[in-house]
Short mmCIF file of C-alpha atoms and ligand atoms in Angstrom, two decimals:
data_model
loop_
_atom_site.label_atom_id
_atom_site.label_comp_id
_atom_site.label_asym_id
_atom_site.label_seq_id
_atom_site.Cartn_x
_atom_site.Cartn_y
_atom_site.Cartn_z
CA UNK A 1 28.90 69.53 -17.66
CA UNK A 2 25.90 70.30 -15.55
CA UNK A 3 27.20 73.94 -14.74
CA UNK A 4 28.83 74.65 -18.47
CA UNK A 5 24.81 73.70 -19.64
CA UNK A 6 23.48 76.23 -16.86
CA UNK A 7 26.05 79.00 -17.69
CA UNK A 8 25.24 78.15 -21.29
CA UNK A 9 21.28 78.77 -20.13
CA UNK A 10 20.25 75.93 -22.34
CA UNK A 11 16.39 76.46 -22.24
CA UNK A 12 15.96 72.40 -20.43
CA UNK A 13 18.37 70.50 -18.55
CA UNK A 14 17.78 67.16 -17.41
CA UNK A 15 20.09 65.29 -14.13
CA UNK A 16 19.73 62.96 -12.04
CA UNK A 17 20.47 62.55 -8.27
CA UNK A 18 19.75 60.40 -5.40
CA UNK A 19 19.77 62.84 -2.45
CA UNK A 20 16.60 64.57 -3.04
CA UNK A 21 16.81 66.22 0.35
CA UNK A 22 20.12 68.27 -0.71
CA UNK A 23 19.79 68.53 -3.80
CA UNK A 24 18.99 72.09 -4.73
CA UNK A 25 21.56 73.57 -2.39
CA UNK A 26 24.28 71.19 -4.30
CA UNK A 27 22.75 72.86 -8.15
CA UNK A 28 22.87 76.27 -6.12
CA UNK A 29 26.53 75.19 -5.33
CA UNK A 30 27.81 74.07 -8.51
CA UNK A 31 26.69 76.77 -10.72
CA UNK A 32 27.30 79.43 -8.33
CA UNK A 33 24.08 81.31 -8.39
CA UNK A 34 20.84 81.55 -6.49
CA UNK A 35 18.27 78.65 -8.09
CA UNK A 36 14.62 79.16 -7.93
CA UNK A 37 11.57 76.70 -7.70
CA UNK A 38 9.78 76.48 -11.20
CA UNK A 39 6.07 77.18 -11.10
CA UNK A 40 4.04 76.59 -14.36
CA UNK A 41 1.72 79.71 -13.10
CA UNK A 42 4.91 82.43 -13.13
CA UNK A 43 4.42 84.59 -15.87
CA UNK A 44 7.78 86.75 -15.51
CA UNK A 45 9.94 84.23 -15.84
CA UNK A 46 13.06 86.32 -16.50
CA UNK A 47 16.75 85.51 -16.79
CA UNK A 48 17.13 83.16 -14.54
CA UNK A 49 17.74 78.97 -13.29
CA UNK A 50 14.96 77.35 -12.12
CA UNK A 51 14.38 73.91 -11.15
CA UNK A 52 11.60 71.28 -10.61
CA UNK A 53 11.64 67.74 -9.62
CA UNK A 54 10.39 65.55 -11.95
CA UNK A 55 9.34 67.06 -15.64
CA UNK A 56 6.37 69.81 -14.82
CA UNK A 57 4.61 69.69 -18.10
CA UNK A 58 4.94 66.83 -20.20
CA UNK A 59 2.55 67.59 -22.97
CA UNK A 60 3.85 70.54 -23.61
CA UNK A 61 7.36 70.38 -23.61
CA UNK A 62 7.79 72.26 -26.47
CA UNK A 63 6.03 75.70 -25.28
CA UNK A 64 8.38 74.95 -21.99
CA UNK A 65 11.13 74.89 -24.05
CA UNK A 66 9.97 78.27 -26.02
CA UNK A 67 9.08 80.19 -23.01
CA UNK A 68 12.68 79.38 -21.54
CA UNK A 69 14.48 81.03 -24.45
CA UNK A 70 12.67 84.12 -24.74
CA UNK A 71 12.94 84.43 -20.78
CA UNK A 72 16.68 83.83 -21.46
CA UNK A 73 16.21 81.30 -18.49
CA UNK A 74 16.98 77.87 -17.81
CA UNK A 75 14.95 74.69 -16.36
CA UNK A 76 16.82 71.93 -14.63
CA UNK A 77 14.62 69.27 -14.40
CA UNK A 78 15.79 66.70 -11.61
CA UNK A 79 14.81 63.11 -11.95
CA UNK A 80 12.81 63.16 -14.64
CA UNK A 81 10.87 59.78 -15.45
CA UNK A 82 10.91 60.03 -19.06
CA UNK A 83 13.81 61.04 -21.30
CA UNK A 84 12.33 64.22 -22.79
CA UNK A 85 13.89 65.27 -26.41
CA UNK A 86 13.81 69.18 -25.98
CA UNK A 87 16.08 68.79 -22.83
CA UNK A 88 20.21 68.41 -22.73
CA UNK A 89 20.75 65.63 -20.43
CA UNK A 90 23.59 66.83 -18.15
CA UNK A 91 23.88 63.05 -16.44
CA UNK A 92 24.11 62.36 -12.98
CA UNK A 93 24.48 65.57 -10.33
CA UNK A 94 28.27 66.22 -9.48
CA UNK A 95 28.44 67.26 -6.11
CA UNK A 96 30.68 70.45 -5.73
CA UNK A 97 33.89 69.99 -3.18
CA UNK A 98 33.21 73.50 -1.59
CA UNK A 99 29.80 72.13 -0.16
CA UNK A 100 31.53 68.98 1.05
CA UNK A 101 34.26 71.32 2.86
CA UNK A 102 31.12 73.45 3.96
CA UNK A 103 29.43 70.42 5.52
CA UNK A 104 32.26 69.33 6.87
CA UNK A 105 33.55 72.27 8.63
CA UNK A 106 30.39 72.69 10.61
CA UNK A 107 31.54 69.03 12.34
CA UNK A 108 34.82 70.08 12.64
CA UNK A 109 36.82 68.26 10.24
CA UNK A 110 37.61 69.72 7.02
CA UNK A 111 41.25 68.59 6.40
CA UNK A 112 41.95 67.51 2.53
CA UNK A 113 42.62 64.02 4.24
CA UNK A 114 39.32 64.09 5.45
CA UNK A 115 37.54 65.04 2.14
CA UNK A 116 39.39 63.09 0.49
CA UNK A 117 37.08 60.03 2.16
CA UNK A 118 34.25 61.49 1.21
CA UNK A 119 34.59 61.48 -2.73
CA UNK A 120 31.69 59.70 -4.23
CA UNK A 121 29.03 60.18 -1.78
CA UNK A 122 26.28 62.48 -1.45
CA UNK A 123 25.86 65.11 0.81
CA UNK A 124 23.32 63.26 2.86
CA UNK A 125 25.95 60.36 2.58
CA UNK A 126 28.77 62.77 3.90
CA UNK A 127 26.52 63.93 7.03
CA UNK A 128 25.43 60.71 7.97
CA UNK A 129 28.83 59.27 7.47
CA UNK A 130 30.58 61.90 9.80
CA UNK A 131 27.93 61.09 12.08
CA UNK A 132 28.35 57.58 12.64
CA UNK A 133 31.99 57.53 12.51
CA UNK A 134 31.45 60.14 15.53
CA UNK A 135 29.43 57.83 17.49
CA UNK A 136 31.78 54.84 16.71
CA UNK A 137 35.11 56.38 17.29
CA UNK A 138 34.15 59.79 19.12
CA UNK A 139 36.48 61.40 16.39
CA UNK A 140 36.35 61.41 12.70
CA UNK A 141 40.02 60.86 11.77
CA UNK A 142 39.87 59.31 8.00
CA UNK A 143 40.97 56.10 9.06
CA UNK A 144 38.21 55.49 11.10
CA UNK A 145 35.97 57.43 8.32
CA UNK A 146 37.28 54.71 5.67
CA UNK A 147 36.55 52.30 7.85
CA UNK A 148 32.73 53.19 9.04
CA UNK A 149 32.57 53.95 4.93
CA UNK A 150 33.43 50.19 4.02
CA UNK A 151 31.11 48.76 6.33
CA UNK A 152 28.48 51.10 4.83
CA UNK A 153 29.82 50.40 1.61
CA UNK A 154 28.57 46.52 2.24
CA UNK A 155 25.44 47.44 2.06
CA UNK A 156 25.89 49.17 -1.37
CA UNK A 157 23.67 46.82 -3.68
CA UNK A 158 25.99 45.68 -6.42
CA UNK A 159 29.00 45.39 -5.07
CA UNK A 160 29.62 42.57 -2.82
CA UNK A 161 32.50 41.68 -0.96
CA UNK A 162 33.62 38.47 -1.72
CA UNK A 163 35.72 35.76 0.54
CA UNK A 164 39.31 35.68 -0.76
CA UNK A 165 39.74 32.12 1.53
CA UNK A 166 39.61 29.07 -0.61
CA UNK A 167 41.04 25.07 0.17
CA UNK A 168 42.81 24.64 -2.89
CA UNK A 169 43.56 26.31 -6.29
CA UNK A 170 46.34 24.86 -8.51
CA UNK A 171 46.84 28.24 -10.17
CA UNK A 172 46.64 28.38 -13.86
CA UNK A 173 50.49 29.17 -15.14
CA UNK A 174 50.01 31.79 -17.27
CA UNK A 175 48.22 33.86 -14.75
CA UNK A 176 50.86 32.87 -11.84
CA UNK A 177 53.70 34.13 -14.47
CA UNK A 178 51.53 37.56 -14.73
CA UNK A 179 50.58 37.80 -11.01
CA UNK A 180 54.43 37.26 -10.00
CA UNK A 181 55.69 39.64 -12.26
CA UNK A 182 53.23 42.69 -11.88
CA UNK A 183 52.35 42.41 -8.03
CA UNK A 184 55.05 44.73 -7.43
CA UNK A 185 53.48 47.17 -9.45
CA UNK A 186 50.45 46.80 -7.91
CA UNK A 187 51.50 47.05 -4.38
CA UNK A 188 53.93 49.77 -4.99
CA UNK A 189 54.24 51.54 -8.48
CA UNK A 190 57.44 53.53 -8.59
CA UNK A 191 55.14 55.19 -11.78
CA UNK A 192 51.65 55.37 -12.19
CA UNK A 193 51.45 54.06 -16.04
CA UNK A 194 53.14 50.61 -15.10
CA UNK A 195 50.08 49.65 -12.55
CA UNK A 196 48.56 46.62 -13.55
CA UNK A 197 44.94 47.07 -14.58
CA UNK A 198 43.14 44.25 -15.17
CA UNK A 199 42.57 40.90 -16.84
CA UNK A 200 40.19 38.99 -18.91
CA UNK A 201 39.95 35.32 -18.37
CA UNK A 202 37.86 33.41 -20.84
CA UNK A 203 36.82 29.57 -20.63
CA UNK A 204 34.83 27.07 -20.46
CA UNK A 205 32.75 26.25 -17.25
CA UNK A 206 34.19 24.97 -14.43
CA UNK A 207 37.66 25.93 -14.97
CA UNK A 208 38.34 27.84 -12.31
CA UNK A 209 37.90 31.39 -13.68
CA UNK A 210 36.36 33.16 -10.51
CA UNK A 211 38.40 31.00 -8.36
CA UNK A 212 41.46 32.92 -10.40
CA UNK A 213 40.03 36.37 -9.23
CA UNK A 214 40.17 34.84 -5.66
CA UNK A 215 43.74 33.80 -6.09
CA UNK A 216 44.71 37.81 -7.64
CA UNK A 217 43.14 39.25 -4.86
CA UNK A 218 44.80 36.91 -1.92
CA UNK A 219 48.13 36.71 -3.47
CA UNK A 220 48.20 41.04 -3.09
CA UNK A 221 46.48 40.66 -0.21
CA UNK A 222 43.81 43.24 -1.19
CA UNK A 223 40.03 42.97 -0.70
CA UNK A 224 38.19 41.31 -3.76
CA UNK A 225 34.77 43.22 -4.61
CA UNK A 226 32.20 41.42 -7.26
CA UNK A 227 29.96 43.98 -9.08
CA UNK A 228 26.81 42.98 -9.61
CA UNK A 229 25.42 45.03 -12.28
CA UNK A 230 21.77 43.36 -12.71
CA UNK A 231 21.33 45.01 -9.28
CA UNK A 232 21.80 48.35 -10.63
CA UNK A 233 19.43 48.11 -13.19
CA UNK A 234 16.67 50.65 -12.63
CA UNK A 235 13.44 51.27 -13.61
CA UNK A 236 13.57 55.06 -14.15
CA UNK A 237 16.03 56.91 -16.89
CA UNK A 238 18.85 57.23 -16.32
CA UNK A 239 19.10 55.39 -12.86
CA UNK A 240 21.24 52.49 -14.36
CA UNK A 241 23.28 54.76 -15.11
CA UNK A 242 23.59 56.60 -11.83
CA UNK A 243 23.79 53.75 -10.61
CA UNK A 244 27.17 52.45 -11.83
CA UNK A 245 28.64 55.66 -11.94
CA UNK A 246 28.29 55.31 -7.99
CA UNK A 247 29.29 52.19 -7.90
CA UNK A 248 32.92 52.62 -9.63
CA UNK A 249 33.02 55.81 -7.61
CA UNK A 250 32.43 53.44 -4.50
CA UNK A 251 35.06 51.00 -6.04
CA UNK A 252 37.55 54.31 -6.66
CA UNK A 253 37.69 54.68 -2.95
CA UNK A 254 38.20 50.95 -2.07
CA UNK A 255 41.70 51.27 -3.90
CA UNK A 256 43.74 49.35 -3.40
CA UNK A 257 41.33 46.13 -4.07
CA UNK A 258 40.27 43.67 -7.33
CA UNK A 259 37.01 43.93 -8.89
CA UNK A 260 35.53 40.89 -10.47
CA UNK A 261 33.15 41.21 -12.77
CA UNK A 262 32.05 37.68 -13.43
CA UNK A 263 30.35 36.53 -16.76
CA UNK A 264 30.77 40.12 -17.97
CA UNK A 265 28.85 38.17 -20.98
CA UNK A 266 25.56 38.08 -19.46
CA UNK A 267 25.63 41.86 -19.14
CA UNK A 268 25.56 43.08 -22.49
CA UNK A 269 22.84 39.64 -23.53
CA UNK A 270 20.53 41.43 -21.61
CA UNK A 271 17.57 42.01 -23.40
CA UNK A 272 16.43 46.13 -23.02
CA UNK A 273 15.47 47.97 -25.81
CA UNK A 274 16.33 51.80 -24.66
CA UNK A 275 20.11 51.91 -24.83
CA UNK A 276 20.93 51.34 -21.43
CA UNK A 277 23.31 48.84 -21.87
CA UNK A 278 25.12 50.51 -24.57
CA UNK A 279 25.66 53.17 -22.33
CA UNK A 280 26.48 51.83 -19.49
CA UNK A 281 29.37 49.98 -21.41
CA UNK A 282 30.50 53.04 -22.88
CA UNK A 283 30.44 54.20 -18.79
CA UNK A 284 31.93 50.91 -18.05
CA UNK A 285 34.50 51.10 -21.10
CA UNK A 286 35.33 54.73 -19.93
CA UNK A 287 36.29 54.05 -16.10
CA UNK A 288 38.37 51.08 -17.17
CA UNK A 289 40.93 53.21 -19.44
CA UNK A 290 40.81 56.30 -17.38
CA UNK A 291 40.32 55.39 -13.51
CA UNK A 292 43.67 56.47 -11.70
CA UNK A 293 42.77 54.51 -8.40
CA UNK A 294 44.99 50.85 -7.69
CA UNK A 295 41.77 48.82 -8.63
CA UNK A 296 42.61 45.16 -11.06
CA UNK A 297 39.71 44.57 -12.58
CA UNK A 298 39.25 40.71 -13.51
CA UNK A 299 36.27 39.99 -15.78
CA UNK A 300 35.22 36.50 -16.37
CA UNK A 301 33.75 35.03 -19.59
CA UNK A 302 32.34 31.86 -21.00
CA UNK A 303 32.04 33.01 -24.36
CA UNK A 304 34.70 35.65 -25.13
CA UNK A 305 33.09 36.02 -29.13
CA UNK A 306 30.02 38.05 -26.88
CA UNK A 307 31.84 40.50 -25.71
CA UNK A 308 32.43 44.12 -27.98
CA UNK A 309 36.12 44.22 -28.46
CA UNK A 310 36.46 47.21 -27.32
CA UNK A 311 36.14 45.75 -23.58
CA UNK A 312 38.87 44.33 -23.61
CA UNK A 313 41.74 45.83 -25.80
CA UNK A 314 44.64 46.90 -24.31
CA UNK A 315 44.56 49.95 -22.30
CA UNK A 316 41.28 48.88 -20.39
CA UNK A 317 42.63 45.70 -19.21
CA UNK A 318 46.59 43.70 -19.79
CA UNK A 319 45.78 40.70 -20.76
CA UNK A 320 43.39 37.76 -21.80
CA UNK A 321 43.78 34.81 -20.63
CA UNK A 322 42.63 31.66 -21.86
CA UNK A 323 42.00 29.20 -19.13
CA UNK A 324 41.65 25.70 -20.40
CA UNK A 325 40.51 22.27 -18.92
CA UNK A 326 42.82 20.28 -17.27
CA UNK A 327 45.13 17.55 -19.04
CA UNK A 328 44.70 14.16 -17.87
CA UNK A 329 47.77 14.62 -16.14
CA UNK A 330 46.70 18.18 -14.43
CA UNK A 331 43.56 16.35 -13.74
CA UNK A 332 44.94 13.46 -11.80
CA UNK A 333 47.56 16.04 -10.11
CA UNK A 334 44.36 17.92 -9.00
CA UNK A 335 42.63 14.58 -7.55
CA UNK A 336 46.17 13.91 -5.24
CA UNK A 337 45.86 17.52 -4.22
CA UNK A 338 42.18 17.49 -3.36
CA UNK A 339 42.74 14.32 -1.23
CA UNK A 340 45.39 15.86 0.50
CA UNK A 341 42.60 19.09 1.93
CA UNK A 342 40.84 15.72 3.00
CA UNK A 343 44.22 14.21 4.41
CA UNK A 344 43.50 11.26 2.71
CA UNK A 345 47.18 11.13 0.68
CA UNK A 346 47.86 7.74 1.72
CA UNK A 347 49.49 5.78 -1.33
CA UNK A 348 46.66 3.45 -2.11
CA UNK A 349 44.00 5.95 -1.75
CA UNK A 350 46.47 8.16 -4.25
CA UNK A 351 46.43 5.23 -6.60
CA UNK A 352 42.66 4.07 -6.65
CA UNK A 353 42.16 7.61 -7.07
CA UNK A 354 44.19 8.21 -9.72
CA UNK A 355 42.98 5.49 -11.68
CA UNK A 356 39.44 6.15 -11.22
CA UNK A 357 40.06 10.01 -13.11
CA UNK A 358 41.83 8.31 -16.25
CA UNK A 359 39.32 6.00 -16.80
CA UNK A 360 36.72 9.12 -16.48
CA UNK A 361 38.44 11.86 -17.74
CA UNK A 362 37.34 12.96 -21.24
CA UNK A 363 37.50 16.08 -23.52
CA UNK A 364 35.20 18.03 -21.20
CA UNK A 365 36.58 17.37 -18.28
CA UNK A 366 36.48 20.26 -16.12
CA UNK A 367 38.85 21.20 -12.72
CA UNK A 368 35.44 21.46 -11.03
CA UNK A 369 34.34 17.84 -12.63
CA UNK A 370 37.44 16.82 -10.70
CA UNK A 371 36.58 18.25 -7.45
CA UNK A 372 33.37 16.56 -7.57
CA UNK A 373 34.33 13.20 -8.61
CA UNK A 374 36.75 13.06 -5.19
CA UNK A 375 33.95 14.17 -3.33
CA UNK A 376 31.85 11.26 -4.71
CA UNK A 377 34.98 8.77 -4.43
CA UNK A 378 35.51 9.49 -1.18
CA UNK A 379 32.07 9.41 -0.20
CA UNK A 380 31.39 5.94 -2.15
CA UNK A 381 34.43 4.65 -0.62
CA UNK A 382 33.27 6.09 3.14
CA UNK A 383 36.79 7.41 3.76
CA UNK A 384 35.17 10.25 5.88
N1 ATP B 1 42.79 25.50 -10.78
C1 ATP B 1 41.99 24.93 -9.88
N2 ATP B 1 42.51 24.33 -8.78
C2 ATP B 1 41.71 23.76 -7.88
N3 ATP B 1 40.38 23.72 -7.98
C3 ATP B 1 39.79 24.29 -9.02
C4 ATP B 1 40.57 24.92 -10.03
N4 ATP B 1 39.74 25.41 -10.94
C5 ATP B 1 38.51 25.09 -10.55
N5 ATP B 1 38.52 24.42 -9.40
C6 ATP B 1 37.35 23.88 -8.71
O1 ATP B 1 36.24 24.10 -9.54
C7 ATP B 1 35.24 24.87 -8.86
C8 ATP B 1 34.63 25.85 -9.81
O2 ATP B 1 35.57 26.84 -10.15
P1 ATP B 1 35.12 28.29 -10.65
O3 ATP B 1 33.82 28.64 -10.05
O4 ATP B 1 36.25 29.21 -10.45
O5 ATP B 1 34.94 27.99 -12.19
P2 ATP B 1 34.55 29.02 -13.34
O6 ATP B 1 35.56 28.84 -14.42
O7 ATP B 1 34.38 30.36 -12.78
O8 ATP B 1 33.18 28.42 -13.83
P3 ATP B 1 31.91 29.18 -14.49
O9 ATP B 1 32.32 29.55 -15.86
O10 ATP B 1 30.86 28.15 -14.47
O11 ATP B 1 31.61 30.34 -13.61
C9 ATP B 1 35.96 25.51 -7.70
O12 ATP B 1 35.11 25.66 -6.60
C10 ATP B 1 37.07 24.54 -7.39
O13 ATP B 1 36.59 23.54 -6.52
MG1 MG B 2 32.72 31.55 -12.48
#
């Protein structure tokens, strides 16, 4: 979009990037023609692209504008603070393949395999990338590349790697039905419209929603990300935005893998006022019916009457899933098995045990009310 606005010479353009350090070489690169530095004193402004960081004149955007058109030029204005009416905002700055190959082929290593680990990142990202993987493996084949770029990639804020291990999880039988029939298709699709793409489980507290995410993820045996969107919140324009856009790109790469996005709710409560979150669920809304990469997304959700429709209708994700308390009978089932991670399964135990959950069990009973009240029996009891 960025280079159809240039070619266009739209008189302002606004993007956003977070490599500061490359980024006029990557504009220069993408629209394919030389770029030069906007002064405010240059009177013979003439057919050209010019760009300045940050908006040059604010109160007068609208003689910026005018002298643009009649120089038949064009002002890309890179991280602006302010959303500024007179410009086109072209979004976040693509950055062009050729430079990536160009970068690349000055270490050596500009194989499509090798670019292909690279989508997503910056240029400064690329460089330093190659760079480490260099000093950590002496060589930058992509397997050690991917694997540098996921320990990097743990220090992206808002996405966060999450345990898959867990004692016990008495899986909820609707979502064991899905997971058994669609891990094939996961693992190895014979045809790219039959890969599973996500779920939304909705429930009360307690029930063992995220735990289900856990159980997706270790029954594929795939790594389970969590993304973590209040950390992407920024302060400036736009850089929410950015923000996620680099985070799914991230995720993209991580294929194959689950992302949870737990209490997906909470996101769109938020209270802002200037349209961020509507955008970044039409983002959001966008990457979940078109991203081609093996990633499940599982969202989680107290309160599935929050959440725009349009989230989850088919398409984005399979399925919703309601996951409800326990029965009395799941409940004491759940007891027995939570002794038995203690190895305390002996009959009587099983018994007192079992009686002490009917006589507490109620309507609101949770599995993680459950798991609590062994702890406590046990403890009362001094089993351990
Ligand atoms: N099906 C289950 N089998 C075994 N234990 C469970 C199950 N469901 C929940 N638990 C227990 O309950 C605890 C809480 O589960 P979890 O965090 O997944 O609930 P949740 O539905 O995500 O709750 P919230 O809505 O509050 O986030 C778990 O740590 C686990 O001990
Ligand atoms: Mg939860």
């Amino acid at each position: 979009m960025l280079e159809t606005a240039v070619h266009a010479r739209l008189p302002l353009i606004t993007t956003r990037t977070d490599d500061l350090l490359n980024a006029v070489d990557v504009l220069a690169a993408l629209i394919e023609e030389p770029v030069q530095p906007f002064s405010s004193y240059n009177s013979k402004l003439k057919d050209r692209v010019y760009v300045s960081f940050g908006f040059p004149d604010k109160d007068d955007a609208g003689g910026l504008y005018r002298s643009m058109v009649m120089a038949d030029s064009t002002l890309v204005i890179i991280n602006s603070d302010d959303p500024v009416p007179e410009a086109f905002d072209a979004g976040v700055m693509p950055i062009p393949k050729a430079l990536v190959k160009k970068h690349l082929q000055q270490c050596g290593a500009d194989n499509e395999e090798v670019i292909r680990c690279m989508t997503g990142l910056t240029i400064k990202q690329v460089v330093e990338l190659v760079r480490l993987t260099q000093a950590s493996f002496g060589d930058v084949l992509p397997r050690h590349l991917m694997k540098v770029r996921s320990r990097l990639m743990a220090q992206t804020p808002g996405l966060i790697q999450v345990d898959t291990e867990y004692d016990l999880y008495l899986p909820d039988p609707a979502l064991e039905k899905w997971g058994t029939r669609n891990a094939v298709y996961f693992l190895d699709p014979k045809d790219p419209r039959l890969v599973p793409r996500g779920l939304l489980l909705n429930g009360p507290p307690g029930v063992g929603k995220t735990m289900a995410a856990k159980y997706v993820a270790r029954n594929l045996g795939v790594p389970l990300y969590r993304l973590d969107l209040s950390a992407s919140l920024g302060r400036y324009v736009g850089e929410s935005e950015a923000n996620l856009s680099r985070l799914l790109a991230v995720i993209d790469q991580e294929e194959p893998c689950v992302l949870l996005i737990d209490e997906v709710e909470k996101i769109f409560q938020a209270k802002e006022d200037s349209g961020v979150t509507s955008r970044l669920l039409g983002q959001l809304l966008w990457w979940l019916q078109e991203h081609k990469s093996r990633v499940l997304t599982v969202m989680t959700t107290n309160d599935r009457d929050a959440l725009p429709p349009e989230l989850y209708r088919s398409g984005r994700i399979d399925k919703v899933l309601e996951v409800a308390r326990p029965t009395k009978d799941e409940a004491i089932a759940l007891a027995i098995e939570t002794l038995k991670t203690f190895g305390l399964d002996g009959a009587a135990k099983c018994k007192s045990v079992g009686e002490i959950v009917k006589m507490e069990y109620g309507e609101t009973t949770s599995h993680a009310d459950i798991v609590a009240l062994v702890r406590e029996i046990i403890k009362t009891k001094k089993w351990l």
